[in-house]
Each structure stands twice: as structure tokens, then as C-alpha cells.
Coordinates of C-alpha atoms in Angstrom, one line a residue:
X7 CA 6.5 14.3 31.7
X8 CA 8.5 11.4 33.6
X9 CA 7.5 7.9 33.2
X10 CA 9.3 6.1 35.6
X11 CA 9.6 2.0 35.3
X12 CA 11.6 -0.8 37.5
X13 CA 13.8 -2.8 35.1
X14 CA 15.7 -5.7 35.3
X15 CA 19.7 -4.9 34.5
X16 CA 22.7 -6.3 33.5
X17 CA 25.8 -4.7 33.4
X18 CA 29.1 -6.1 32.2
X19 CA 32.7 -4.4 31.8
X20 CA 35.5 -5.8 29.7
X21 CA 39.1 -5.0 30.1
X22 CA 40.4 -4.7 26.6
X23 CA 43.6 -5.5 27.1
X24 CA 42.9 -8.7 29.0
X25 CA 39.7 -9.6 27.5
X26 CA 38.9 -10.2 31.0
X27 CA 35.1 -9.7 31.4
X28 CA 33.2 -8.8 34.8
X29 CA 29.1 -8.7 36.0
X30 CA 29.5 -5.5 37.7
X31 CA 25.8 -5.6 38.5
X32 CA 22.2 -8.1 38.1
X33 CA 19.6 -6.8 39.7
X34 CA 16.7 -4.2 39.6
X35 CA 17.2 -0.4 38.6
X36 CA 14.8 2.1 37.6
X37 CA 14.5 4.0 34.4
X38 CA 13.0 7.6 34.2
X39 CA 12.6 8.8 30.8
X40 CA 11.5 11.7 29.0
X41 CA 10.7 13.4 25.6
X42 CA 14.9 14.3 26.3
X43 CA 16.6 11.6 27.6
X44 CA 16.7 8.3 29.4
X45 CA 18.4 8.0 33.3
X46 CA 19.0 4.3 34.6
X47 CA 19.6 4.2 38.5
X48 CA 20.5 1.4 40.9
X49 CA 22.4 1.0 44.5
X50 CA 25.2 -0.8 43.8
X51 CA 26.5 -2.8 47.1
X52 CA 24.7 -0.9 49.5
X53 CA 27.5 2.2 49.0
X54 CA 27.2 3.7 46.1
X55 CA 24.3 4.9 43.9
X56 CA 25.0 4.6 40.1
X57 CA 23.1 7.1 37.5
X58 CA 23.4 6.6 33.8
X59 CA 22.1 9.4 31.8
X60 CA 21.4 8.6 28.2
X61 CA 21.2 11.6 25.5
X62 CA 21.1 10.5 21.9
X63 CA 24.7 10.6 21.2
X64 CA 26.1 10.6 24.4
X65 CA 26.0 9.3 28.1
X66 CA 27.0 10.6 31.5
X67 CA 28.1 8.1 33.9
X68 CA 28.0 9.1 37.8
X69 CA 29.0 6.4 40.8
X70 CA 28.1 8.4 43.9
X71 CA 29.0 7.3 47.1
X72 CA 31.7 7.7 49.9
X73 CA 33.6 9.2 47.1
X74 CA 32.5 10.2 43.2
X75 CA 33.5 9.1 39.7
X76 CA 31.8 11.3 37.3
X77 CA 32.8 10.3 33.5
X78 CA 31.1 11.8 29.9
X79 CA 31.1 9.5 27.2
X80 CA 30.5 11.2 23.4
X81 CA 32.1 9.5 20.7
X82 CA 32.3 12.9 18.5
X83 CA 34.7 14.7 21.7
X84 CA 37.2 13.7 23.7
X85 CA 35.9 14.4 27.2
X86 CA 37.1 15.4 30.8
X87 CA 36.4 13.4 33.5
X88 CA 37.5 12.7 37.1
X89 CA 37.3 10.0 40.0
X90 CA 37.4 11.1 43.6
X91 CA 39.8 9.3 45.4
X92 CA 40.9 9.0 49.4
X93 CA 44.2 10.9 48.0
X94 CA 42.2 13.4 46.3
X95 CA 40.5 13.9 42.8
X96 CA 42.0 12.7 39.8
X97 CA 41.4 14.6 36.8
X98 CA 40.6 12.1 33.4
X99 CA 40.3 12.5 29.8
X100 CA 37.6 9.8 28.3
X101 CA 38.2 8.5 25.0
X102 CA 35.0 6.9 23.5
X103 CA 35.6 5.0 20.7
X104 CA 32.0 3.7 19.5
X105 CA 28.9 3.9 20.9
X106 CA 25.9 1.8 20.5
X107 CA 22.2 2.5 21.9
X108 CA 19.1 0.8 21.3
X109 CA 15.9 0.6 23.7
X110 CA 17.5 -2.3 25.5
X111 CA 21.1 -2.3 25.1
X112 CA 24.0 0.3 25.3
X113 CA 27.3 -0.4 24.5
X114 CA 30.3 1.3 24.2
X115 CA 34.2 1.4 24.4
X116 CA 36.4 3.8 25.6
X117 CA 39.7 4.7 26.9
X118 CA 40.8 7.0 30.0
X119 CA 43.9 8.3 30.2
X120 CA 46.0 10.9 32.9
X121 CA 48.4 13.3 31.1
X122 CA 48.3 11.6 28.1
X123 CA 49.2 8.0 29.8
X124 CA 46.6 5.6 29.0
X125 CA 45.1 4.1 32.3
X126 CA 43.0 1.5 31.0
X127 CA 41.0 0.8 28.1
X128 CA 37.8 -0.8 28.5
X129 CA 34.0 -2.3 26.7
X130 CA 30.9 -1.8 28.8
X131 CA 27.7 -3.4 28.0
X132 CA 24.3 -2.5 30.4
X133 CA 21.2 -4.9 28.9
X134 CA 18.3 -3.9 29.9
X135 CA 14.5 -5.6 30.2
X136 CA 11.1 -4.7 31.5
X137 CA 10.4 -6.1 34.9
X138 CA 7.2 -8.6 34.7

């Protein structure tokens, strides 16, 4: 069964070779969880929906919208990925390098690179809380 809760979220991304750190959202999302896994939703700027789908050792990150970006992060496999672009889909390899999840907090670094040419390297962190 599916309990479903609104959550407040706060998700930051860190460009590793910069150190350069961005809020890419604050706001409300909802979690649905179940005996298998745990998804985390929100509408980010009124264009694209964002769905985090957490396994135990894994997550699949999806940014729907006017176009996709679908990436699998596992730290145990080297994953393929892609982002839809207006010149096309680009196929992407996703390197994770650690992954960290706990009832309110994910973390987790990784790489993506395009024919073995690294495209950027980054740190995500999505902290979660219950909504009062």
C-alpha cells in the first residue's frame, strides 16, 4: 500500500570542479512510499516535473518536461543515461561515486561523461522534512 505525504524539500547541486554550489529547488514535494521504495515529486518552475525514485542502493532521477533527462545512479554500476535536447537525445554514462540515504537526506556524487569525455562532475544533496 501507498502512503503518500507533502514534505518540505531542499535540494542543492555542487559543481565539483568549482565548488560552486546551487538551491535548485525550496519548496513542497510529495513522497509516496512503499514496502519497495520511496518516490519524491515536485514541479520545478512551472515546466518540468521532477521524480526521484529511491531503491535501497540506487536512485532514478527523471526531469520531465518540454524535453527529458532520465539519469540511474547505483554506485555498484556504471550506468547509461540520456538528456533530451532541442538538437536531439544525448546518450550519457553516469558515474556514481558514493551514495548516502537516510529517512531525510540523500546524497550522492557522480560523474557523466559522453564517449568517455567527462562532461561534468557534480554532489547533489535533496533534505528532506515532514510538512507541519
Amino acid at each position: 500500500m501507498n502512503e503518500l505525504r507533502k514534505i518540505d524539500l531542499l535540494v542543492k547541486q555542487t559543481e565539483l570542479e568549482t565548488g560552486a554550489t546551487q538551491i535548485i529547488y525550496q519548496g513542497k514535494a510529495l513522497r509516496i512510499q512503499n514496502d519497495a521504495m520511496c518516490s519524491l515529486t515536485y514541479t520545478e518552475s512551472q515546466e518540468f516535473e521532477v521524480i526521484l525514485d529511491i531503491f535501497p542502493l540506487s536512485l532514478v532521477l527523471a526531469r520531465i518536461g518540454e524535453t527529458t533527462t532520465i539519469l540511474n545512479f547505483d554506485p555498484a554500476y556504471e550506468q547509461e543515461g540520456s538528456m533530451a535536447t532541442n538538437y536531439g537525445v544525448i546518450p550519457l554514462k553516469v558515474l556514481t561515486d558514493d551514495l548516502e540515504i537516510t529517512s531525510s537526506r540523500l546524497r550522492w556524487s557522480y560523474r557523466l561523461t559522453q564517449d568517455e569525455e567527462l562532461i561534468g562532475a557534480y554532489a547533489s544533496e535533496w533534505t528532506m522534512e515532514e510538512t507541519a
